[in-house]
Coordinates of C-alpha atoms in Angstrom, one line a residue:
Chain D
X181 CA -31.3 19.9 43.6
X182 CA -32.3 21.0 47.1
X183 CA -35.6 19.4 48.2
X184 CA -37.6 19.9 51.4
X185 CA -40.7 17.7 51.7
X186 CA -43.1 18.2 54.6
X187 CA -45.5 15.5 55.8
X188 CA -47.8 14.8 58.7
X189 CA -50.4 17.5 58.4
X190 CA -54.2 17.1 58.6
X191 CA -57.2 17.7 60.8
X192 CA -56.8 17.6 64.5
X193 CA -59.0 18.5 67.5
X194 CA -58.2 21.4 69.8
X195 CA -56.0 20.3 72.6
X196 CA -54.6 17.4 70.8
X197 CA -51.1 16.8 69.3
X198 CA -49.6 16.5 65.8
X199 CA -46.1 15.9 64.6
X200 CA -44.8 17.3 61.3
X201 CA -41.8 16.0 59.4
X202 CA -39.6 17.6 56.8
X203 CA -37.4 15.3 54.7
X204 CA -34.3 17.0 53.2
X205 CA -32.3 16.0 50.2
X206 CA -29.8 17.5 47.8
X207 CA -27.6 19.1 50.4
X208 CA -25.6 18.3 53.5
X209 CA -28.4 18.6 56.1
X210 CA -26.2 18.7 59.1
X211 CA -24.4 21.8 57.9
X212 CA -27.5 24.0 58.0
X213 CA -29.8 25.5 60.7
X214 CA -33.5 24.8 59.9
X215 CA -36.7 26.6 60.7
X216 CA -40.5 26.2 60.6
X217 CA -42.6 29.1 59.2
X218 CA -46.4 29.1 59.2
X219 CA -49.0 30.9 57.1
X220 CA -52.6 31.0 58.3
X221 CA -55.3 30.8 55.5
X222 CA -55.2 34.0 53.4
X223 CA -52.7 35.5 55.8
X224 CA -49.0 36.4 55.9
X225 CA -46.0 34.5 57.0
X226 CA -45.0 34.0 60.6
X227 CA -41.7 32.5 61.9
X228 CA -42.3 29.7 64.3
X229 CA -39.1 28.1 65.4
X230 CA -35.4 27.5 64.5
X231 CA -32.9 24.8 65.4
X232 CA -29.2 24.9 65.0
X233 CA -27.3 22.6 62.6
X234 CA -26.4 20.2 65.4
X235 CA -29.6 20.5 67.4
X236 CA -27.9 22.1 70.4
X237 CA -29.9 25.3 70.2
X238 CA -33.6 26.0 69.6
X239 CA -35.6 29.2 69.4
X240 CA -39.3 29.7 69.4
X241 CA -41.8 32.6 69.0
X242 CA -43.6 33.3 72.3
X243 CA -47.0 32.0 71.2
X244 CA -45.7 28.5 70.8
X245 CA -43.2 28.3 73.6
X246 CA -44.0 25.3 75.8
X247 CA -46.4 23.8 73.3
X248 CA -44.2 23.2 70.2
X249 CA -40.9 21.4 70.0
X250 CA -38.5 21.6 67.0
X251 CA -36.0 18.8 66.6
X252 CA -33.9 17.1 64.0
X253 CA -32.4 13.7 63.1
X254 CA -29.3 14.4 61.1
X255 CA -28.7 10.7 60.4
X256 CA -32.1 10.7 58.6
X257 CA -31.8 14.3 57.2
X258 CA -35.2 15.0 58.7
X259 CA -36.6 18.0 60.6
X260 CA -39.6 17.7 63.0
X261 CA -42.1 19.9 64.7
X262 CA -44.0 18.4 67.6
X263 CA -47.1 20.4 68.2
X264 CA -49.0 19.9 71.5
X265 CA -52.0 21.6 73.0
X266 CA -53.1 22.7 69.6
X267 CA -55.4 25.7 69.3
X268 CA -57.7 26.9 66.5
X269 CA -55.3 29.8 65.9
X270 CA -52.5 27.3 65.0
X271 CA -54.5 26.4 61.8
X272 CA -52.0 27.2 59.0
X273 CA -49.7 25.8 56.4
X274 CA -46.4 25.0 57.9
X275 CA -43.3 25.3 55.8
X276 CA -39.8 24.0 56.7
X277 CA -37.0 26.3 55.5
X278 CA -33.3 26.2 55.4
X279 CA -31.0 28.8 57.0
X280 CA -27.4 29.4 56.0
X281 CA -26.0 32.1 58.3
X282 CA -22.5 31.8 56.9
X283 CA -23.6 32.3 53.3
X284 CA -26.5 34.7 53.7
X285 CA -26.4 36.2 57.2
X286 CA -28.6 35.6 60.1
X287 CA -32.2 34.7 59.5
X288 CA -32.3 34.3 55.7
X289 CA -34.3 31.4 54.5
X290 CA -33.0 30.3 51.2
X291 CA -34.9 27.1 50.5
X292 CA -38.5 26.2 51.4
X293 CA -40.6 23.1 51.3
X294 CA -44.1 23.0 49.7
X295 CA -45.8 23.1 53.0
X296 CA -48.1 20.9 55.2
X297 CA -51.6 22.0 56.0
X298 CA -52.7 21.8 59.7
X299 CA -56.3 22.4 60.6
X300 CA -57.3 22.6 64.3
X301 CA -61.0 22.1 64.6
X302 CA -63.6 20.1 66.5
Chain J
X17 CA -42.0 42.7 68.1
X18 CA -40.8 44.6 65.1
X19 CA -43.7 45.4 62.8
X20 CA -43.1 45.6 59.1
X21 CA -45.6 47.6 57.1
X22 CA -46.2 47.0 53.4
X23 CA -48.8 48.4 51.0
X24 CA -51.5 45.7 50.5
X25 CA -51.6 45.8 46.7
X26 CA -50.2 47.3 43.6
X27 CA -51.3 47.1 39.9
X28 CA -48.8 47.9 37.1
X29 CA -48.5 47.3 33.4
X30 CA -45.9 45.0 31.9
X31 CA -42.7 46.9 31.1
X32 CA -43.2 49.4 33.8
X33 CA -41.0 49.9 36.9
X34 CA -42.5 49.1 40.3
X35 CA -41.3 49.9 43.8
X36 CA -42.6 47.9 46.8
X37 CA -41.9 49.5 50.1
X38 CA -41.4 48.0 53.6
X39 CA -41.2 50.2 56.7
X40 CA -40.0 48.8 60.0
X41 CA -41.3 50.0 63.4
X42 CA -37.6 50.1 64.6
X43 CA -34.2 49.8 63.0
X44 CA -33.3 46.5 61.5
X45 CA -29.9 47.6 60.2
X46 CA -29.6 45.9 56.8
X47 CA -31.0 42.6 57.9
X48 CA -34.0 42.8 55.6
X49 CA -34.9 40.2 53.1
X50 CA -37.5 39.8 50.3
X51 CA -39.5 36.8 49.2
X52 CA -41.8 36.2 46.3
X53 CA -44.8 33.9 46.8
X54 CA -46.9 32.9 43.8
X55 CA -50.5 31.5 44.4
X56 CA -50.3 27.9 45.8
X57 CA -46.6 27.9 46.0
X58 CA -44.0 28.2 48.8
X59 CA -42.0 31.5 49.2
X60 CA -38.9 32.0 47.2
X61 CA -35.9 34.1 48.4
X62 CA -35.2 37.1 46.1
X63 CA -33.1 39.6 48.0
X64 CA -31.1 39.1 51.2
X65 CA -29.3 41.6 53.5
X66 CA -31.3 44.5 51.9
X67 CA -29.6 44.6 48.5
X68 CA -28.0 41.2 47.6
X69 CA -29.6 39.3 44.7
X70 CA -30.1 35.6 45.3
X71 CA -28.5 33.4 42.8
X72 CA -30.7 32.6 39.8
X73 CA -33.0 35.6 40.4
X74 CA -33.3 37.9 37.4
X75 CA -31.4 41.2 37.6
X76 CA -34.7 43.0 37.1
X77 CA -35.1 42.6 40.8
X78 CA -33.2 44.9 43.2
X79 CA -33.3 45.9 46.8
X80 CA -32.2 48.9 48.8
X81 CA -32.5 50.6 52.2
X82 CA -31.2 50.5 55.7
X83 CA -32.5 51.2 59.2
X84 CA -36.3 51.4 58.9
X85 CA -37.1 52.0 55.2
X86 CA -36.6 49.5 52.5
X87 CA -37.6 49.0 48.9
X88 CA -37.9 46.2 46.4
X89 CA -37.8 47.3 42.8
X90 CA -38.7 45.3 39.7
X91 CA -37.7 46.9 36.4
X92 CA -39.1 46.1 34.0
X93 CA -42.1 44.1 35.4
X94 CA -43.1 41.0 33.5
X95 CA -46.3 39.0 33.5
X96 CA -44.7 36.2 35.5
X97 CA -44.0 38.6 38.4
X98 CA -47.7 38.4 39.5
X99 CA -47.3 37.3 43.1
X100 CA -47.3 38.5 46.7
X101 CA -44.0 40.0 48.0
X102 CA -43.0 39.8 51.6
X103 CA -40.2 41.6 53.5
X104 CA -38.7 39.9 56.5
X105 CA -36.3 41.2 59.2
X106 CA -33.8 39.2 61.2
X107 CA -32.2 41.9 63.3
X108 CA -34.6 41.9 66.2
X109 CA -36.1 38.9 67.9
X110 CA -38.5 37.4 66.9
X111 CA -37.9 37.5 63.2
X112 CA -41.0 39.0 61.6
X113 CA -42.5 39.3 58.1
X114 CA -44.5 42.1 56.6
X115 CA -48.1 41.6 55.7
X116 CA -47.2 41.2 52.0
X117 CA -47.8 43.3 48.9
X118 CA -49.9 41.7 46.2
X119 CA -48.6 42.7 42.8
X120 CA -51.1 42.5 39.9
X121 CA -50.5 43.2 36.3
X122 CA -52.9 45.3 34.3

């Protein structure tokens, strides 16, 4: 069974940092691109960042470029999101999601974690 | 960014047919996908590449469209289909989601 389990969320002050982790199991992690998607309270979904299967390529939405860093450790089957210079508007639930371009085509997210809540407030 | 516009909410009776629309501000070819999100849960992939049914998803769900106009159809609707449905495009950067359509059952 495919499982994605996020951790590391919580309350953080504006301007500070937080690192999210996503532990993957039930599939060969290093065969898949991975992504982070966020959802502000009572709002819709927003793609944040994607990393290629081997970590060689990363992509970000403009609002997080230079502040967020997506990375992965294939030996540990774990995805990360380092979030620096956090703003109140970054408050959201952050989901990790799996991509499989070869099976589904570009940009399809076929498995999702349960999410980690991040609240940016003083 | 490509804006995806969805109707905010729909209410239907069990057994009926419902069509949920998604209109893109520019062409996305057929790189449109649909997700279901139930309250308190993560999104779940239903349809990919406009019309392909994800494995394990009931055949009551179907998708169609290309270019700028897409639809998700549920026929017949069941009580368990109460959820918010999101479209998502991956043709243009950045990938974007619609605002979601909340489906309620009467």
